[in-house]
Amino acid sequence: MTTSAVEMEVPNAVGVQVTEDTLSVELSDGRSIAVPLEWYPRLVHASIEERNDWRLIGAGQGIHWESLDEDISVAGLLAGKPSGESQTSFRQWLEHRAAAKAP
């Protein structure tokens, strides 16, 4: 029996929209993908301004939010992978964020 691997070319992101509950990404091949914002806790805890302050990285292979220290790959979105951040890391990020906002 022979098997052949299907090679997939991952399209680039060309646009991003973040709403109260959804991350939507427009792809270079004409598709759009939308995932629950709950997949990315840092985006859930971000302000509207922070959510909208993104840039494409790697020629559109990923999305980066500088102020949130968050990176999301198009390949990960297409594979249906939510954030892999540990609870410990996320808790430390929240604590650092709260301390930075304290007077």
GROMACS .gro file of C-alpha atoms in nm:
model
  103
    1MET     CA    1   0.000   0.000   0.000
    2THR     CA    2   0.132   0.342  -0.083
    3THR     CA    3   0.033   0.667   0.069
    4SER     CA    4   0.109   1.015  -0.043
    5ALA     CA    5   0.126   1.324   0.167
    6VAL     CA    6  -0.082   1.617   0.060
    7GLU     CA    7   0.126   1.929   0.064
    8MET     CA    8  -0.066   2.234   0.170
    9GLU     CA    9   0.042   2.586   0.104
   10VAL     CA   10  -0.065   2.811   0.387
   11PRO     CA   11  -0.212   3.138   0.260
   12ASN     CA   12  -0.106   3.471   0.407
   13ALA     CA   13  -0.319   3.692   0.625
   14VAL     CA   14  -0.416   4.015   0.451
   15GLY     CA   15  -0.657   4.158   0.707
   16VAL     CA   16  -0.757   4.117   1.070
   17GLN     CA   17  -1.065   4.214   1.267
   18VAL     CA   18  -1.116   4.161   1.638
   19THR     CA   19  -1.464   4.198   1.786
   20GLU     CA   20  -1.592   4.145   2.138
   21ASP     CA   21  -1.601   3.767   2.086
   22THR     CA   22  -1.435   3.679   1.753
   23LEU     CA   23  -1.098   3.696   1.578
   24SER     CA   24  -1.151   3.709   1.200
   25VAL     CA   25  -0.867   3.687   0.949
   26GLU     CA   26  -0.891   3.751   0.575
   27LEU     CA   27  -0.659   3.525   0.376
   28SER     CA   28  -0.473   3.585   0.051
   29ASP     CA   29  -0.660   3.301  -0.122
   30GLY     CA   30  -0.998   3.472  -0.070
   31ARG     CA   31  -1.106   3.277   0.237
   32SER     CA   32  -1.179   3.419   0.578
   33ILE     CA   33  -1.144   3.232   0.903
   34ALA     CA   34  -1.312   3.324   1.229
   35VAL     CA   35  -1.234   3.174   1.569
   36PRO     CA   36  -1.365   3.244   1.920
   37LEU     CA   37  -1.172   3.516   2.098
   38GLU     CA   38  -1.177   3.288   2.405
   39TRP     CA   39  -0.903   3.088   2.232
   40TYR     CA   40  -0.665   3.378   2.304
   41PRO     CA   41  -0.697   3.499   2.666
   42ARG     CA   42  -0.464   3.794   2.616
   43LEU     CA   43  -0.697   3.929   2.348
   44VAL     CA   44  -0.997   3.870   2.575
   45HIS     CA   45  -0.834   4.087   2.845
   46ALA     CA   46  -0.722   4.358   2.602
   47SER     CA   47  -0.883   4.693   2.544
   48ILE     CA   48  -1.041   4.770   2.207
   49GLU     CA   49  -0.740   4.988   2.125
   50GLU     CA   50  -0.497   4.707   2.209
   51ARG     CA   51  -0.696   4.454   2.006
   52ASN     CA   52  -0.687   4.683   1.705
   53ASP     CA   53  -0.313   4.752   1.736
   54TRP     CA   54  -0.189   4.452   1.537
   55ARG     CA   55   0.056   4.405   1.251
   56LEU     CA   56   0.119   4.124   1.008
   57ILE     CA   57   0.451   3.943   1.050
   58GLY     CA   58   0.642   3.702   0.828
   59ALA     CA   59   0.485   3.837   0.510
   60GLY     CA   60   0.140   3.760   0.652
   61GLN     CA   61   0.216   3.419   0.804
   62GLY     CA   62   0.128   3.557   1.146
   63ILE     CA   63  -0.027   3.841   1.342
   64HIS     CA   64   0.151   4.027   1.622
   65TRP     CA   65   0.013   4.245   1.902
   66GLU     CA   66   0.311   4.434   2.046
   67SER     CA   67   0.146   4.568   2.362
   68LEU     CA   68   0.001   4.225   2.443
   69ASP     CA   69   0.312   4.023   2.351
   70GLU     CA   70   0.082   3.797   2.147
   71ASP     CA   71   0.162   3.619   1.821
   72ILE     CA   72  -0.085   3.404   1.629
   73SER     CA   73   0.008   3.208   1.316
   74VAL     CA   74  -0.219   3.156   1.017
   75ALA     CA   75  -0.118   2.789   1.015
   76GLY     CA   76  -0.233   2.756   1.377
   77LEU     CA   77  -0.565   2.922   1.299
   78LEU     CA   78  -0.624   2.691   1.002
   79ALA     CA   79  -0.535   2.390   1.216
   80GLY     CA   80  -0.785   2.498   1.482
   81LYS     CA   81  -0.523   2.543   1.755
   82PRO     CA   82  -0.607   2.780   2.039
   83SER     CA   83  -0.339   2.951   2.247
   84GLY     CA   84  -0.088   2.709   2.395
   85GLU     CA   85   0.009   2.946   2.675
   86SER     CA   86   0.025   2.784   3.017
   87GLN     CA   87  -0.198   2.904   3.300
   88THR     CA   88   0.114   3.002   3.495
   89SER     CA   89   0.247   3.217   3.212
   90PHE     CA   90  -0.092   3.379   3.158
   91ARG     CA   91  -0.134   3.451   3.531
   92GLN     CA   92   0.212   3.615   3.539
   93TRP     CA   93   0.118   3.826   3.235
   94LEU     CA   94  -0.205   3.940   3.407
   95GLU     CA   95  -0.016   4.028   3.726
   96HIS     CA   96   0.246   4.225   3.532
   97ARG     CA   97  -0.030   4.403   3.340
   98ALA     CA   98  -0.213   4.496   3.660
   99ALA     CA   99   0.108   4.622   3.822
  100ALA     CA  100   0.189   4.836   3.518
  101LYS     CA  101  -0.154   5.002   3.532
  102ALA     CA  102  -0.142   5.065   3.908
  103PRO     CA  103  -0.076   5.429   4.013
   0.00000   0.00000   0.00000
